[in-house]
């Protein structure tokens, strides 16, 4: 029995698939104009873990997972204008980057990855239905959703429309009947992407795409809708309004799940603070994708997460031990305790605690099967841990330098070698017992000091 916290009802609920034995899930994907930052990657890992649990519970062929690509957007248009490159080249390249980076984190590909530009006709049809039912209106080449026409608006985020107007930055436009009304369709000039429609050449607003694509691939009502907490309002609130009004016989999504935000070393991630990182930045700095994934899994998805170098070091050390323990082992049975933790609102921190217990007990077969359930210890992710090098000569050299320095009181040579070893990603441990060198985060044998 899988229990999930439903943001909409604000209570934990038992997952009861609308189609017995089959689960349908939709997660909002990226706008493809640049590299995904490490905050963008959190929902990927969260809902990939849920996807794995659902497949384990219901069977691989009984779970349909949809995550979209927004490939028509003003940010993409701006990137094309700035670089002079065709929009399709930019979106294709960015989707390739996204796949490579998320693959590195061990994320499975969803069942479907629709591009917004492939679903323009269903979007136009949904907008026509909204106008016909009195929930949308055309004005100056735009089509807008009439927020006041949907009494349930605001229930997901728990705010009234008037409170939203007072507390939100809303686009003021003369063609709007109400400040909170949002764009379903907008006109395009000749230099922008556009499609023919009953309201003239134009392009869709952001929110309508997810409603149209989820309906086309999952139906009017499906089981789970997920995404980051930053999308709860206005994106998800608007999705609910337009979907329920266009399809009054459907309920859109039964359970809503939102992951919390990410910080870096205790601070909000921002370019101005110099702590803004893409997934590719971390990979290029030497953090293995498997290590990044384990850091994410260490915090429950509904709590704010703090990315720190210390957490990455701890994750790497644990994974090295686990990979050594399970080398050459055939996976056994998945631990019931791991499944139980995940079934309790995707409690990944609890699942990791059970993996540590299995490792301490020496249950290599159980550890391997259970870790693979949450995307760890997969063969495809283990190349980083296969790097082996004999550091004994460097340890002996550093020990000799330290011995000489004790006599001469000149520790400059010791400090220099320690700095060179650290730069190569080596963890240096010096004590009365001697010198110990261990491969650390970003270990690169090519950077070792020449002896």
mmCIF file of C-alpha atoms in Angstrom, residues 39-305:
data_model
loop_
_atom_site.group_PDB
_atom_site.id
_atom_site.type_symbol
_atom_site.label_atom_id
_atom_site.label_comp_id
_atom_site.label_asym_id
_atom_site.label_seq_id
_atom_site.Cartn_x
_atom_site.Cartn_y
_atom_site.Cartn_z
ATOM 1 C CA UNK A 39 17.369 22.752 -8.490
ATOM 2 C CA UNK A 40 15.775 21.581 -11.770
ATOM 3 C CA UNK A 41 17.233 18.126 -11.138
ATOM 4 C CA UNK A 42 15.512 17.616 -7.788
ATOM 5 C CA UNK A 43 12.038 16.797 -9.177
ATOM 6 C CA UNK A 44 13.710 14.536 -11.740
ATOM 7 C CA UNK A 45 15.291 12.399 -9.001
ATOM 8 C CA UNK A 46 12.207 12.574 -6.746
ATOM 9 C CA UNK A 47 9.731 11.409 -9.368
ATOM 10 C CA UNK A 48 12.171 8.953 -10.916
ATOM 11 C CA UNK A 49 12.317 7.279 -7.496
ATOM 12 C CA UNK A 50 8.517 7.221 -7.323
ATOM 13 C CA UNK A 51 8.423 5.836 -10.880
ATOM 14 C CA UNK A 52 10.775 3.031 -9.815
ATOM 15 C CA UNK A 53 8.626 2.230 -6.769
ATOM 16 C CA UNK A 54 5.456 2.162 -8.872
ATOM 17 C CA UNK A 55 7.086 -0.147 -11.431
ATOM 18 C CA UNK A 56 8.270 -2.430 -8.621
ATOM 19 C CA UNK A 57 4.749 -2.509 -7.152
ATOM 20 C CA UNK A 58 2.565 -2.679 -10.261
ATOM 21 C CA UNK A 59 4.933 -3.972 -12.963
ATOM 22 C CA UNK A 60 7.027 -2.131 -15.545
ATOM 23 C CA UNK A 61 4.292 -2.199 -18.202
ATOM 24 C CA UNK A 62 1.574 -0.956 -15.860
ATOM 25 C CA UNK A 63 2.973 2.511 -15.138
ATOM 26 C CA UNK A 64 2.755 5.396 -17.619
ATOM 27 C CA UNK A 65 4.998 8.336 -16.785
ATOM 28 C CA UNK A 66 4.819 11.557 -18.828
ATOM 29 C CA UNK A 67 7.270 14.451 -18.498
ATOM 30 C CA UNK A 68 7.082 17.236 -21.065
ATOM 31 C CA UNK A 69 9.508 19.559 -22.800
ATOM 32 C CA UNK A 70 8.429 23.202 -23.166
ATOM 33 C CA UNK A 71 9.954 24.079 -26.538
ATOM 34 C CA UNK A 72 7.934 27.224 -27.327
ATOM 35 C CA UNK A 73 8.628 30.048 -24.886
ATOM 36 C CA UNK A 74 9.768 33.666 -24.791
ATOM 37 C CA UNK A 75 13.082 32.660 -23.175
ATOM 38 C CA UNK A 76 13.798 30.365 -26.119
ATOM 39 C CA UNK A 77 12.845 33.153 -28.533
ATOM 40 C CA UNK A 78 15.225 35.518 -26.744
ATOM 41 C CA UNK A 79 18.053 32.963 -26.925
ATOM 42 C CA UNK A 80 17.483 32.582 -30.674
ATOM 43 C CA UNK A 81 17.495 36.356 -31.185
ATOM 44 C CA UNK A 82 20.654 36.720 -29.102
ATOM 45 C CA UNK A 83 22.611 33.938 -30.841
ATOM 46 C CA UNK A 84 21.136 34.071 -34.328
ATOM 47 C CA UNK A 85 20.554 30.315 -34.189
ATOM 48 C CA UNK A 86 17.350 28.574 -35.312
ATOM 49 C CA UNK A 87 14.984 27.780 -32.449
ATOM 50 C CA UNK A 88 14.834 24.098 -33.336
ATOM 51 C CA UNK A 89 18.636 23.839 -33.138
ATOM 52 C CA UNK A 90 18.592 25.385 -29.666
ATOM 53 C CA UNK A 91 15.794 23.157 -28.340
ATOM 54 C CA UNK A 92 17.239 19.974 -29.855
ATOM 55 C CA UNK A 93 20.668 20.723 -28.386
ATOM 56 C CA UNK A 94 19.226 21.555 -24.965
ATOM 57 C CA UNK A 95 17.113 18.387 -24.884
ATOM 58 C CA UNK A 96 20.282 16.427 -25.688
ATOM 59 C CA UNK A 97 22.083 18.107 -22.783
ATOM 60 C CA UNK A 98 19.147 17.414 -20.485
ATOM 61 C CA UNK A 99 19.046 13.733 -21.375
ATOM 62 C CA UNK A 100 22.813 13.353 -20.889
ATOM 63 C CA UNK A 101 22.781 15.107 -17.508
ATOM 64 C CA UNK A 102 19.725 13.281 -16.141
ATOM 65 C CA UNK A 103 21.075 9.956 -17.446
ATOM 66 C CA UNK A 104 24.227 10.683 -15.425
ATOM 67 C CA UNK A 105 22.030 10.958 -12.308
ATOM 68 C CA UNK A 106 20.588 7.518 -13.005
ATOM 69 C CA UNK A 107 17.131 8.800 -13.968
ATOM 70 C CA UNK A 108 15.077 6.459 -16.135
ATOM 71 C CA UNK A 109 13.533 7.963 -19.259
ATOM 72 C CA UNK A 110 9.782 8.548 -18.816
ATOM 73 C CA UNK A 111 7.306 6.561 -20.881
ATOM 74 C CA UNK A 112 6.536 9.666 -22.946
ATOM 75 C CA UNK A 113 8.438 12.948 -23.339
ATOM 76 C CA UNK A 114 6.142 15.142 -25.442
ATOM 77 C CA UNK A 115 7.283 18.439 -26.911
ATOM 78 C CA UNK A 116 4.797 21.284 -26.687
ATOM 79 C CA UNK A 117 5.159 22.116 -30.379
ATOM 80 C CA UNK A 118 3.878 18.630 -31.259
ATOM 81 C CA UNK A 119 0.537 19.298 -29.500
ATOM 82 C CA UNK A 120 -0.589 22.674 -30.869
ATOM 83 C CA UNK A 121 -3.853 21.336 -32.418
ATOM 84 C CA UNK A 122 -5.019 19.764 -29.094
ATOM 85 C CA UNK A 123 -4.212 23.069 -27.354
ATOM 86 C CA UNK A 124 -6.294 25.020 -29.873
ATOM 87 C CA UNK A 125 -9.151 22.526 -29.466
ATOM 88 C CA UNK A 126 -9.062 22.904 -25.676
ATOM 89 C CA UNK A 127 -9.068 26.695 -25.943
ATOM 90 C CA UNK A 128 -12.086 26.525 -28.284
ATOM 91 C CA UNK A 129 -13.888 24.345 -25.745
ATOM 92 C CA UNK A 130 -13.143 26.843 -22.962
ATOM 93 C CA UNK A 131 -14.552 29.718 -25.031
ATOM 94 C CA UNK A 132 -17.646 27.683 -25.931
ATOM 95 C CA UNK A 133 -18.308 26.917 -22.251
ATOM 96 C CA UNK A 134 -17.901 30.551 -21.204
ATOM 97 C CA UNK A 135 -14.583 30.145 -19.393
ATOM 98 C CA UNK A 136 -12.371 32.053 -21.843
ATOM 99 C CA UNK A 137 -12.634 35.071 -24.122
ATOM 100 C CA UNK A 138 -10.781 36.510 -27.119
ATOM 101 C CA UNK A 139 -9.416 40.052 -26.969
ATOM 102 C CA UNK A 140 -6.963 41.853 -29.273
ATOM 103 C CA UNK A 141 -5.545 38.650 -30.754
ATOM 104 C CA UNK A 142 -5.229 37.064 -27.318
ATOM 105 C CA UNK A 143 -7.367 34.446 -25.643
ATOM 106 C CA UNK A 144 -7.601 34.639 -21.863
ATOM 107 C CA UNK A 145 -8.987 32.333 -19.205
ATOM 108 C CA UNK A 146 -11.671 33.940 -17.051
ATOM 109 C CA UNK A 147 -10.451 33.047 -13.550
ATOM 110 C CA UNK A 148 -13.671 34.237 -11.855
ATOM 111 C CA UNK A 149 -15.619 31.662 -13.903
ATOM 112 C CA UNK A 150 -14.034 28.790 -11.946
ATOM 113 C CA UNK A 151 -15.139 28.792 -8.276
ATOM 114 C CA UNK A 152 -12.434 26.294 -7.295
ATOM 115 C CA UNK A 153 -9.572 28.586 -8.308
ATOM 116 C CA UNK A 154 -7.029 28.845 -5.495
ATOM 117 C CA UNK A 155 -7.807 25.602 -3.670
ATOM 118 C CA UNK A 156 -4.451 24.018 -4.551
ATOM 119 C CA UNK A 157 -2.409 26.900 -3.141
ATOM 120 C CA UNK A 158 -4.947 27.704 -0.424
ATOM 121 C CA UNK A 159 -5.500 31.342 -1.372
ATOM 122 C CA UNK A 160 -8.474 33.355 -2.577
ATOM 123 C CA UNK A 161 -8.334 35.180 -5.895
ATOM 124 C CA UNK A 162 -8.401 38.562 -4.142
ATOM 125 C CA UNK A 163 -5.491 37.544 -1.899
ATOM 126 C CA UNK A 164 -3.573 36.430 -4.976
ATOM 127 C CA UNK A 165 -4.093 39.791 -6.666
ATOM 128 C CA UNK A 166 -2.841 41.578 -3.549
ATOM 129 C CA UNK A 167 0.219 39.384 -3.111
ATOM 130 C CA UNK A 168 1.286 38.416 -6.612
ATOM 131 C CA UNK A 169 2.901 40.159 -9.528
ATOM 132 C CA UNK A 170 0.228 39.964 -12.207
ATOM 133 C CA UNK A 171 0.540 41.217 -15.733
ATOM 134 C CA UNK A 172 -1.644 44.275 -16.210
ATOM 135 C CA UNK A 173 -3.053 44.514 -19.723
ATOM 136 C CA UNK A 174 -5.944 46.570 -21.123
ATOM 137 C CA UNK A 175 -7.490 43.526 -22.815
ATOM 138 C CA UNK A 176 -7.930 41.638 -19.510
ATOM 139 C CA UNK A 177 -11.322 41.604 -17.805
ATOM 140 C CA UNK A 178 -9.641 40.779 -14.490
ATOM 141 C CA UNK A 179 -5.994 41.160 -13.417
ATOM 142 C CA UNK A 180 -5.784 37.436 -12.580
ATOM 143 C CA UNK A 181 -6.984 36.248 -16.005
ATOM 144 C CA UNK A 182 -4.148 34.382 -17.733
ATOM 145 C CA UNK A 183 -3.157 33.942 -21.368
ATOM 146 C CA UNK A 184 -4.147 30.814 -23.269
ATOM 147 C CA UNK A 185 -3.108 32.124 -26.706
ATOM 148 C CA UNK A 186 -1.149 35.181 -27.809
ATOM 149 C CA UNK A 187 -0.341 36.728 -31.203
ATOM 150 C CA UNK A 188 3.036 36.189 -32.895
ATOM 151 C CA UNK A 189 4.888 38.642 -35.098
ATOM 152 C CA UNK A 190 6.551 37.380 -38.275
ATOM 153 C CA UNK A 191 9.904 36.909 -36.522
ATOM 154 C CA UNK A 192 8.444 34.647 -33.799
ATOM 155 C CA UNK A 193 7.152 31.052 -33.898
ATOM 156 C CA UNK A 194 3.456 30.951 -34.722
ATOM 157 C CA UNK A 195 0.597 28.705 -35.800
ATOM 158 C CA UNK A 196 -2.677 29.492 -37.535
ATOM 159 C CA UNK A 197 -5.665 29.583 -35.203
ATOM 160 C CA UNK A 198 -9.240 30.946 -35.081
ATOM 161 C CA UNK A 199 -7.767 34.027 -33.358
ATOM 162 C CA UNK A 200 -5.007 34.651 -35.886
ATOM 163 C CA UNK A 201 -1.403 33.536 -36.144
ATOM 164 C CA UNK A 202 0.001 33.029 -32.659
ATOM 165 C CA UNK A 203 1.398 30.678 -30.067
ATOM 166 C CA UNK A 204 0.117 29.076 -26.846
ATOM 167 C CA UNK A 205 0.500 30.437 -23.357
ATOM 168 C CA UNK A 206 2.636 28.418 -20.962
ATOM 169 C CA UNK A 207 -0.095 26.775 -18.876
ATOM 170 C CA UNK A 208 -2.300 25.316 -21.616
ATOM 171 C CA UNK A 209 0.395 22.981 -22.928
ATOM 172 C CA UNK A 210 0.468 20.671 -19.892
ATOM 173 C CA UNK A 211 -3.322 20.397 -19.811
ATOM 174 C CA UNK A 212 -3.455 19.452 -23.489
ATOM 175 C CA UNK A 213 -0.549 17.003 -23.387
ATOM 176 C CA UNK A 214 -1.664 15.246 -20.199
ATOM 177 C CA UNK A 215 -5.169 14.790 -21.628
ATOM 178 C CA UNK A 216 -3.814 13.423 -24.913
ATOM 179 C CA UNK A 217 -1.475 10.918 -23.220
ATOM 180 C CA UNK A 218 -3.179 10.115 -19.904
ATOM 181 C CA UNK A 219 -6.843 11.049 -20.315
ATOM 182 C CA UNK A 220 -9.104 13.645 -18.683
ATOM 183 C CA UNK A 221 -8.328 12.279 -15.199
ATOM 184 C CA UNK A 222 -5.167 10.527 -14.056
ATOM 185 C CA UNK A 223 -3.564 9.446 -10.804
ATOM 186 C CA UNK A 224 -0.630 11.719 -9.904
ATOM 187 C CA UNK A 225 0.586 15.146 -11.002
ATOM 188 C CA UNK A 226 4.002 16.239 -9.748
ATOM 189 C CA UNK A 227 6.432 19.133 -9.904
ATOM 190 C CA UNK A 228 8.407 21.632 -7.877
ATOM 191 C CA UNK A 229 6.692 23.740 -5.211
ATOM 192 C CA UNK A 230 7.547 26.819 -7.284
ATOM 193 C CA UNK A 231 5.017 25.601 -9.887
ATOM 194 C CA UNK A 232 2.112 25.267 -7.437
ATOM 195 C CA UNK A 233 1.063 28.821 -8.245
ATOM 196 C CA UNK A 234 0.336 29.950 -10.836
ATOM 197 C CA UNK A 235 1.177 27.065 -13.197
ATOM 198 C CA UNK A 236 -0.545 24.159 -11.462
ATOM 199 C CA UNK A 237 -3.428 26.298 -10.230
ATOM 200 C CA UNK A 238 -4.036 27.368 -13.831
ATOM 201 C CA UNK A 239 -3.729 23.823 -15.140
ATOM 202 C CA UNK A 240 -6.486 22.684 -12.775
ATOM 203 C CA UNK A 241 -8.787 25.553 -13.732
ATOM 204 C CA UNK A 242 -8.510 25.179 -17.495
ATOM 205 C CA UNK A 243 -8.554 21.353 -17.458
ATOM 206 C CA UNK A 244 -11.600 21.047 -15.191
ATOM 207 C CA UNK A 245 -13.494 23.701 -17.159
ATOM 208 C CA UNK A 246 -12.627 22.215 -20.555
ATOM 209 C CA UNK A 247 -13.413 18.682 -19.356
ATOM 210 C CA UNK A 248 -16.198 19.036 -16.761
ATOM 211 C CA UNK A 249 -16.634 15.265 -16.529
ATOM 212 C CA UNK A 250 -13.013 14.830 -15.421
ATOM 213 C CA UNK A 251 -11.160 15.719 -12.218
ATOM 214 C CA UNK A 252 -7.751 16.228 -13.896
ATOM 215 C CA UNK A 253 -5.309 14.803 -11.268
ATOM 216 C CA UNK A 254 -6.294 12.870 -8.136
ATOM 217 C CA UNK A 255 -3.077 13.377 -6.154
ATOM 218 C CA UNK A 256 -0.800 16.418 -6.363
ATOM 219 C CA UNK A 257 2.817 16.130 -5.192
ATOM 220 C CA UNK A 258 5.316 18.976 -4.849
ATOM 221 C CA UNK A 259 9.001 18.810 -3.982
ATOM 222 C CA UNK A 260 10.528 21.624 -1.939
ATOM 223 C CA UNK A 261 13.315 23.979 -3.050
ATOM 224 C CA UNK A 262 17.076 23.475 -2.963
ATOM 225 C CA UNK A 263 19.814 25.493 -1.264
ATOM 226 C CA UNK A 264 23.595 25.406 -1.621
ATOM 227 C CA UNK A 265 25.699 25.349 1.553
ATOM 228 C CA UNK A 266 22.789 26.798 3.531
ATOM 229 C CA UNK A 267 22.028 29.680 1.159
ATOM 230 C CA UNK A 268 19.533 30.250 -1.615
ATOM 231 C CA UNK A 269 21.138 29.393 -4.941
ATOM 232 C CA UNK A 270 21.723 32.503 -7.065
ATOM 233 C CA UNK A 271 24.208 33.744 -9.609
ATOM 234 C CA UNK A 272 24.798 36.892 -7.562
ATOM 235 C CA UNK A 273 26.066 34.776 -4.637
ATOM 236 C CA UNK A 274 28.304 32.719 -6.901
ATOM 237 C CA UNK A 275 26.653 29.468 -5.775
ATOM 238 C CA UNK A 276 24.606 28.770 -8.907
ATOM 239 C CA UNK A 277 25.460 25.386 -10.412
ATOM 240 C CA UNK A 278 24.117 23.361 -13.285
ATOM 241 C CA UNK A 279 24.183 19.584 -13.115
ATOM 242 C CA UNK A 280 26.915 19.686 -15.740
ATOM 243 C CA UNK A 281 28.964 22.031 -13.517
ATOM 244 C CA UNK A 282 28.944 19.468 -10.699
ATOM 245 C CA UNK A 283 29.749 16.590 -13.052
ATOM 246 C CA UNK A 284 32.638 18.560 -14.550
ATOM 247 C CA UNK A 285 33.911 19.372 -11.052
ATOM 248 C CA UNK A 286 34.283 15.632 -10.484
ATOM 249 C CA UNK A 287 31.137 14.813 -8.525
ATOM 250 C CA UNK A 288 29.928 11.442 -9.868
ATOM 251 C CA UNK A 289 26.280 11.426 -10.918
ATOM 252 C CA UNK A 290 25.577 8.578 -8.514
ATOM 253 C CA UNK A 291 26.950 10.651 -5.640
ATOM 254 C CA UNK A 292 24.770 13.624 -6.630
ATOM 255 C CA UNK A 293 21.733 11.337 -6.702
ATOM 256 C CA UNK A 294 22.463 9.953 -3.240
ATOM 257 C CA UNK A 295 22.739 13.466 -1.788
ATOM 258 C CA UNK A 296 19.293 14.257 -3.200
ATOM 259 C CA UNK A 297 17.852 11.045 -1.756
ATOM 260 C CA UNK A 298 19.148 11.930 1.698
ATOM 261 C CA UNK A 299 16.422 14.559 2.235
ATOM 262 C CA UNK A 300 12.671 13.900 2.058
ATOM 263 C CA UNK A 301 11.259 15.502 -1.073
ATOM 264 C CA UNK A 302 8.774 17.660 0.850
ATOM 265 C CA UNK A 303 11.536 19.324 2.898
ATOM 266 C CA UNK A 304 13.983 21.992 1.705
ATOM 267 C CA UNK A 305 17.245 20.367 0.629
#
